[in-house]
Structures are given as C-alpha cells and as structure tokens.
Tab-separated table of C-alpha atoms in Angstrom:
chain	number	residue	atom	x	y	z
A	1391	MET	CA	12.430	-6.842	6.883
A	1392	LYS	CA	12.184	-6.383	10.424
A	1393	ASP	CA	10.117	-5.241	13.606
A	1394	ILE	CA	10.478	-2.628	15.721
A	1395	LEU	CA	8.738	-0.708	18.661
A	1396	ILE	CA	8.114	2.579	18.815
A	1397	ASP	CA	7.253	4.350	22.017
A	1398	LYS	CA	6.443	0.718	23.942
A	1399	ARG	CA	3.136	0.516	22.108
A	1400	PHE	CA	3.800	0.756	17.474
A	1401	GLN	CA	4.801	-2.321	16.064
A	1402	PHE	CA	5.886	-1.507	12.395
A	1403	ILE	CA	7.676	-3.851	9.846
A	1404	HIS	CA	10.785	-1.412	8.648
A	1405	GLU	CA	13.546	-1.478	5.709
A	1406	VAL	CA	15.205	1.302	4.546
A	1407	ILE	CA	15.201	1.003	0.751
A	1408	GLY	CA	17.112	3.753	-1.561
A	1409	GLY	CA	17.369	5.935	1.462
A	1410	ALA	CA	13.423	5.703	1.910
A	1411	ASN	CA	12.363	5.012	5.372
A	1412	PHE	CA	9.681	2.223	4.572
A	1413	TYR	CA	6.717	1.479	7.581
A	1414	PHE	CA	4.099	-1.124	7.284
A	1415	SER	CA	1.628	-1.033	10.711
A	1416	THR	CA	0.857	-4.421	12.809
A	1417	SER	CA	-1.652	-4.891	14.932
A	1418	TYR	CA	-0.113	-5.719	18.029
A	1419	ASN	CA	-0.955	-4.118	21.403
A	1420	GLU	CA	-4.535	-3.713	19.008
A	1421	VAL	CA	-3.532	-0.555	17.439
A	1422	SER	CA	-5.263	0.663	14.578
A	1423	PHE	CA	-5.059	4.000	12.425
A	1424	LYS	CA	-9.229	3.339	11.359
A	1425	ILE	CA	-9.113	7.753	10.478
A	1426	ASP	CA	-13.740	7.685	11.340
A	1427	GLU	CA	-12.523	7.283	15.020
A	1428	ASN	CA	-10.740	8.844	17.163
A	1429	ASP	CA	-8.533	6.833	18.610
A	1430	GLY	CA	-7.540	6.460	14.834
A	1431	ILE	CA	-6.817	9.676	13.828
A	1432	LEU	CA	-4.750	10.134	18.042
A	1433	ASN	CA	-2.401	7.508	16.850
A	1434	ILE	CA	-1.735	9.618	13.168
A	1435	ASN	CA	-0.731	12.977	15.664
A	1436	LYS	CA	1.280	10.369	17.466
A	1437	LEU	CA	3.146	8.835	14.826
A	1438	LYS	CA	3.998	12.394	13.479
A	1439	ASP	CA	5.728	13.695	16.722
A	1440	ILE	CA	6.930	10.234	17.701
A	1441	MET	CA	8.988	10.396	14.743
A	1442	ASN	CA	9.512	14.062	13.956
A	1443	LEU	CA	7.743	14.149	11.200
A	1444	LYS	CA	6.949	17.709	9.604
A	1445	GLU	CA	3.362	15.894	8.104
A	1446	ILE	CA	1.516	12.772	7.586
A	1447	LYS	CA	-0.012	12.920	4.184
A	1448	TYR	CA	-3.537	10.366	3.216
A	1449	LEU	CA	-6.142	10.346	1.748
A	1450	LYS	CA	-10.058	9.977	2.368
A	1451	GLN	CA	-10.062	6.045	0.371
A	1452	LEU	CA	-13.038	4.903	-2.405
A	1453	HIS	CA	-11.060	1.781	-3.930
A	1454	SER	CA	-10.723	4.350	-7.014
A	1455	ASP	CA	-8.255	5.005	-9.337
A	1456	ILE	CA	-8.034	8.416	-8.627
A	1457	ILE	CA	-4.336	9.361	-7.999
A	1458	LYS	CA	-3.165	12.570	-5.899
A	1459	VAL	CA	-0.384	14.544	-6.169
A	1460	ASN	CA	0.966	17.090	-2.933
A	1461	PRO	CA	-3.095	16.885	-1.453
A	1462	LYS	CA	-3.546	19.387	1.079
A	1463	GLY	CA	-6.069	18.370	3.682
A	1464	GLU	CA	-7.753	15.246	3.482
A	1465	GLU	CA	-8.368	14.501	-0.110
A	1466	ILE	CA	-10.435	11.648	-2.080
A	1467	GLY	CA	-8.565	9.451	-3.830
A	1468	ASP	CA	-6.662	5.948	-3.668
A	1469	ALA	CA	-2.930	6.878	-4.381
A	1470	ILE	CA	-0.992	9.790	-3.211
A	1471	ILE	CA	1.994	10.929	-4.565
A	1472	CYS	CA	4.555	13.581	-3.118
A	1473	LYS	CA	8.128	14.406	-3.150
A	1474	LYS	CA	8.541	17.077	-0.004
A	1475	ARG	CA	11.625	15.755	2.495
A	1476	ASP	CA	10.371	14.568	5.990
A	1477	ILE	CA	6.714	14.670	4.960
A	1478	ALA	CA	5.540	10.634	5.097
A	1479	ILE	CA	2.271	9.764	2.738
A	1480	GLY	CA	0.541	6.445	3.482
A	1481	VAL	CA	-2.086	4.331	2.595
A	1482	PHE	CA	-5.088	2.393	5.436
A	1483	THR	CA	-5.656	-1.268	4.493
A	1484	ALA	CA	-7.664	-4.744	6.650
A	1485	ASP	CA	-6.306	-6.893	3.593
A	1486	CYS	CA	-6.787	-4.598	0.218
A	1487	ALA	CA	-2.449	-4.424	-0.328
A	1488	PRO	CA	-0.699	-1.470	0.653
A	1489	ILE	CA	2.008	-0.701	-2.515
A	1490	LEU	CA	4.933	1.906	-1.272
A	1491	ILE	CA	7.251	3.210	-3.567
A	1492	PHE	CA	9.882	5.402	-4.169
A	1493	ASP	CA	12.342	7.251	-6.679
A	1494	LYS	CA	15.718	7.078	-5.979
A	1495	ASP	CA	16.862	9.340	-8.673
A	1496	THR	CA	14.030	12.333	-8.676
A	1497	LYS	CA	12.958	11.544	-4.119
A	1498	ALA	CA	9.255	11.395	-5.656
A	1499	MET	CA	7.464	9.077	-3.784
A	1500	ALA	CA	3.919	7.180	-3.939
A	1501	ALA	CA	1.219	4.827	-1.501
A	1502	VAL	CA	-1.326	3.190	-3.345
A	1503	HIS	CA	-4.582	1.393	-1.679
A	1504	SER	CA	-5.233	-1.527	-3.932
A	1505	GLY	CA	-7.927	-3.998	-3.569
A	1506	TRP	CA	-9.445	-6.089	-6.219
A	1507	ARG	CA	-11.379	-2.417	-7.671
A	1508	GLY	CA	-7.808	-0.922	-7.366
A	1509	THR	CA	-6.097	-3.843	-9.040
A	1510	TYR	CA	-8.975	-4.244	-11.707
A	1511	LYS	CA	-8.456	-0.392	-12.203
A	1512	LEU	CA	-4.909	-0.402	-12.646
A	1513	ILE	CA	-4.188	1.962	-9.877
A	1514	LEU	CA	-0.744	0.998	-9.732
A	1515	LEU	CA	0.497	1.499	-13.592
A	1516	LYS	CA	-1.043	5.057	-13.180
A	1517	THR	CA	0.269	5.463	-9.991
A	1518	LEU	CA	4.144	5.253	-12.058
A	1519	GLN	CA	2.965	6.927	-15.146
A	1520	LYS	CA	1.556	9.676	-13.225
A	1521	MET	CA	5.294	9.913	-11.444
A	1522	LYS	CA	6.909	9.907	-14.614
A	1523	GLU	CA	4.735	12.870	-15.924
A	1524	GLU	CA	4.449	15.271	-12.813
A	1525	TYR	CA	8.495	14.316	-11.864
A	1526	GLY	CA	9.961	12.432	-14.768
A	1527	THR	CA	10.086	9.531	-12.682
A	1528	LYS	CA	12.165	6.453	-14.921
A	1529	ALA	CA	11.367	2.843	-14.484
A	1530	GLU	CA	15.129	1.557	-13.402
A	1531	ASN	CA	15.140	4.703	-10.465
A	1532	ILE	CA	12.074	2.815	-8.841
A	1533	VAL	CA	11.826	1.231	-5.786
A	1534	ALA	CA	8.257	-1.008	-4.686
A	1535	TYR	CA	7.088	-2.867	-1.710
A	1536	ILE	CA	3.925	-4.954	-1.569
A	1537	GLY	CA	2.500	-4.326	1.707
A	1538	PRO	CA	0.519	-7.194	4.110
A	1539	HIS	CA	-2.405	-8.300	2.266
A	1540	ASN	CA	-5.481	-11.001	1.424
A	1541	GLY	CA	-2.853	-13.046	-0.083
A	1542	VAL	CA	-3.542	-15.535	-2.878
A	1543	CYS	CA	-4.084	-18.570	-0.424
A	1544	CYS	CA	-6.940	-16.643	1.048
A	1545	TYR	CA	-8.530	-14.251	-1.453
A	1546	GLU	CA	-11.824	-15.976	-2.855
A	1547	VAL	CA	-13.711	-14.199	-5.002
A	1548	GLY	CA	-17.314	-14.754	-6.504
A	1549	GLU	CA	-17.926	-15.224	-10.432
A	1550	GLY	CA	-18.566	-11.696	-11.155
A	1551	VAL	CA	-15.239	-10.443	-10.195
A	1552	LYS	CA	-13.414	-13.183	-11.887
A	1553	GLU	CA	-15.446	-12.225	-15.305
A	1554	GLU	CA	-14.859	-8.577	-14.881
A	1555	PHE	CA	-10.756	-9.367	-14.592
A	1556	LYS	CA	-11.288	-11.319	-17.656
A	1557	LYS	CA	-12.432	-8.194	-19.905
A	1558	GLU	CA	-9.738	-6.497	-18.760
A	1559	GLU	CA	-7.119	-6.819	-21.549
A	1560	PHE	CA	-4.353	-5.991	-19.433
A	1561	TYR	CA	-4.658	-9.116	-17.584
A	1562	ASN	CA	-5.090	-11.267	-20.759
A	1563	ASN	CA	-3.280	-14.082	-20.770
A	1564	LYS	CA	-1.893	-13.406	-17.584
A	1565	SER	CA	-1.921	-15.843	-14.691
A	1566	ILE	CA	-3.772	-13.877	-11.459
A	1567	PHE	CA	-6.197	-17.023	-9.992
A	1568	GLU	CA	-5.540	-20.094	-8.849
A	1569	GLY	CA	-9.059	-21.552	-8.615
A	1570	ASN	CA	-11.874	-18.933	-7.308
A	1571	ASN	CA	-8.810	-17.554	-5.253
A	1572	LEU	CA	-7.306	-14.126	-6.472
A	1573	ASN	CA	-3.772	-13.320	-6.428
A	1574	ILE	CA	-3.492	-9.327	-6.196
A	1575	THR	CA	0.351	-9.815	-5.663
A	1576	ALA	CA	1.069	-11.155	-9.421
A	1577	CYS	CA	-1.822	-8.152	-10.581
A	1578	LEU	CA	1.152	-6.068	-8.973
A	1579	LYS	CA	3.864	-7.058	-9.711
A	1580	TYR	CA	2.594	-7.661	-13.774
A	1581	GLN	CA	1.728	-3.362	-13.075
A	1582	LEU	CA	5.265	-3.351	-12.488
A	1583	ASN	CA	6.730	-5.180	-15.049
A	1584	SER	CA	4.501	-3.406	-17.090
A	1585	PHE	CA	5.988	-0.240	-16.176
A	1586	GLY	CA	9.774	-1.495	-16.227
A	1587	VAL	CA	9.975	-1.710	-12.719
A	1588	LEU	CA	13.675	-3.812	-12.428
A	1589	GLU	CA	12.833	-7.633	-10.301
A	1590	GLN	CA	15.617	-6.849	-8.209
A	1591	ASN	CA	13.780	-3.617	-7.127
A	1592	ILE	CA	10.793	-4.905	-5.906
A	1593	PHE	CA	10.155	-6.468	-2.456
A	1594	ASP	CA	7.301	-8.835	-0.937
A	1595	ASP	CA	6.643	-9.309	3.012
A	1596	ASN	CA	4.888	-12.323	2.011
A	1597	LEU	CA	2.217	-11.391	4.727
A	1598	CYS	CA	-1.430	-12.612	4.241
A	1599	THR	CA	-3.868	-9.971	6.272
A	1600	TYR	CA	-6.331	-13.378	6.844
A	1601	CYS	CA	-4.285	-16.181	7.821
A	1602	ALA	CA	-0.178	-14.786	9.225
A	1603	LYS	CA	1.098	-16.799	11.884
A	1604	ASP	CA	4.592	-13.992	12.525
A	1605	TYR	CA	2.385	-11.339	12.935
A	1606	LYS	CA	-0.428	-9.906	14.494
A	1607	LEU	CA	-2.640	-8.190	11.331
A	1608	HIS	CA	-5.991	-6.795	10.756
A	1609	SER	CA	-8.304	-8.285	8.422
A	1610	TYR	CA	-11.805	-7.020	7.615
A	1611	ARG	CA	-12.698	-10.558	5.946
A	1612	LYS	CA	-11.635	-12.599	9.793
A	1613	THR	CA	-13.149	-9.842	11.750
A	1614	GLY	CA	-15.952	-7.593	9.755
A	1615	VAL	CA	-17.409	-3.944	9.836
A	1616	ASN	CA	-15.287	-4.095	13.655
A	1617	SER	CA	-11.920	-4.165	11.942
A	1618	GLY	CA	-9.072	-2.294	12.659
A	1619	ARG	CA	-7.099	-0.998	9.845
A	1620	LEU	CA	-3.031	-0.954	9.189
A	1621	PHE	CA	-1.635	2.176	8.448
A	1622	SER	CA	1.921	2.357	5.823
A	1623	PHE	CA	3.771	5.206	4.802
A	1624	LEU	CA	7.188	6.349	3.844
A	1625	TYR	CA	9.133	9.161	3.643
A	1626	TYR	CA	13.014	10.243	3.291
A	1627	SER	CA	15.189	12.374	5.844
C-alpha cells in the first residue's frame, strides 16, 4: 500500500494487483467526491481526464443490495460490475466500506458499497455470485481489496441493528461484534470466504475513517451531514 498525489491535489492510496489499478481517495486538501455537489462532479471529471480514462462509471447509492452490470448513465444501486479496458468503476463512502474486486482471468471488475445495511443484505457475496453468472468468474481468480471504513474500534451500533444481524442465518455462529461494535471487516471477509476467495488474495488497508492517524479521511459519524465523500475505484489497461 502506498499513497500517491495526482495533479498536486488528489491523494490516493494505490495498489496494482493482478494487473488492475486499485485507488482509494483520502480527504487531503479537503477534496470530496460528493456527486450531489458541483465540486464532486468536477473532481470525477478531472480524474477521468488526468488518468486518460474512457469513462468513470458510478451509481446513485442507497444502501441496497442492487447490483448493476455495465450501467449506462447514473443508475441506482450499490454494486457495479464491468469488464471493459480503461473504464473505471467506483463507489462513494464516508464510513461505509468500499470493496474493489478484480478477476485476474476474465478481467471482470466490481466495486461494492457496503454499510451495515448492505453488509446485512450480503451485497458483497451477491456481487461475486453475479460475476460468476455473467462472466464465469471463479473464486481462485478473484482479488478483493477492502478500503477505508468505520472500523470495529469505532463502529458502535444500536440493539436494533444487532438483532437484525442475529436473524440473518449467514452470520450464525460467526464473531462479528465486539460489545456493541460491529466488525464490518469480519463480515466482509466471511462473505469472501463463503465464495471461496483465497486468503492470500484478500487485502485490507486496516484504516478506520473515524480514527485514522496517518491519513485524513471523510467520516459521516465524525462530521455529520456536511461530511465529504471518498471515492474508491479500479480499472485495468
């Protein structure tokens, strides 16, 4: 994991794994990718031009388990799948988890937005299943990277949320809580393991959006409604 500065303004945590470029933005220089604000759209377009990408695809997110395959325009959903060279796909977060996925064999990609609702609805596992259905993706060819999100150190949830997770059969007998704190990372890794993704192909930057010291990161829980948005995306050339 290394950080890079693009155009002296955009700071990203960057990795190249399996031939794909994985990028996770920070809030360095107060940069935000909130797409309902002009600056957010301008920043997306600037990235597209700077990185010489054909397109950057993203969705209007709503904490669902809706998955879109190669969407046209700004569709509604929380996971996006694509298999096109030099086209980036990404998700916006400010405490929820971004997960970027690349199939080293078929070159299919996915970007997933998973807060507690998406995690409860198993959106990550469903996305992997959709990649298998659409492109024949096999577990052994998957690389998955979990980006900055509210860690178990800081992600306290109410009793109602805990009860919801107890009702979900998938999480039975799985350690996903520390007291009242939900371990999103553990939940996501259980979903990856369930699909058969190899441990050595699962990456996690271990950055909490609320309490990280090494990077500035947008956090809705810390800042409230005025919080900016991080943008996590991947592409291959």
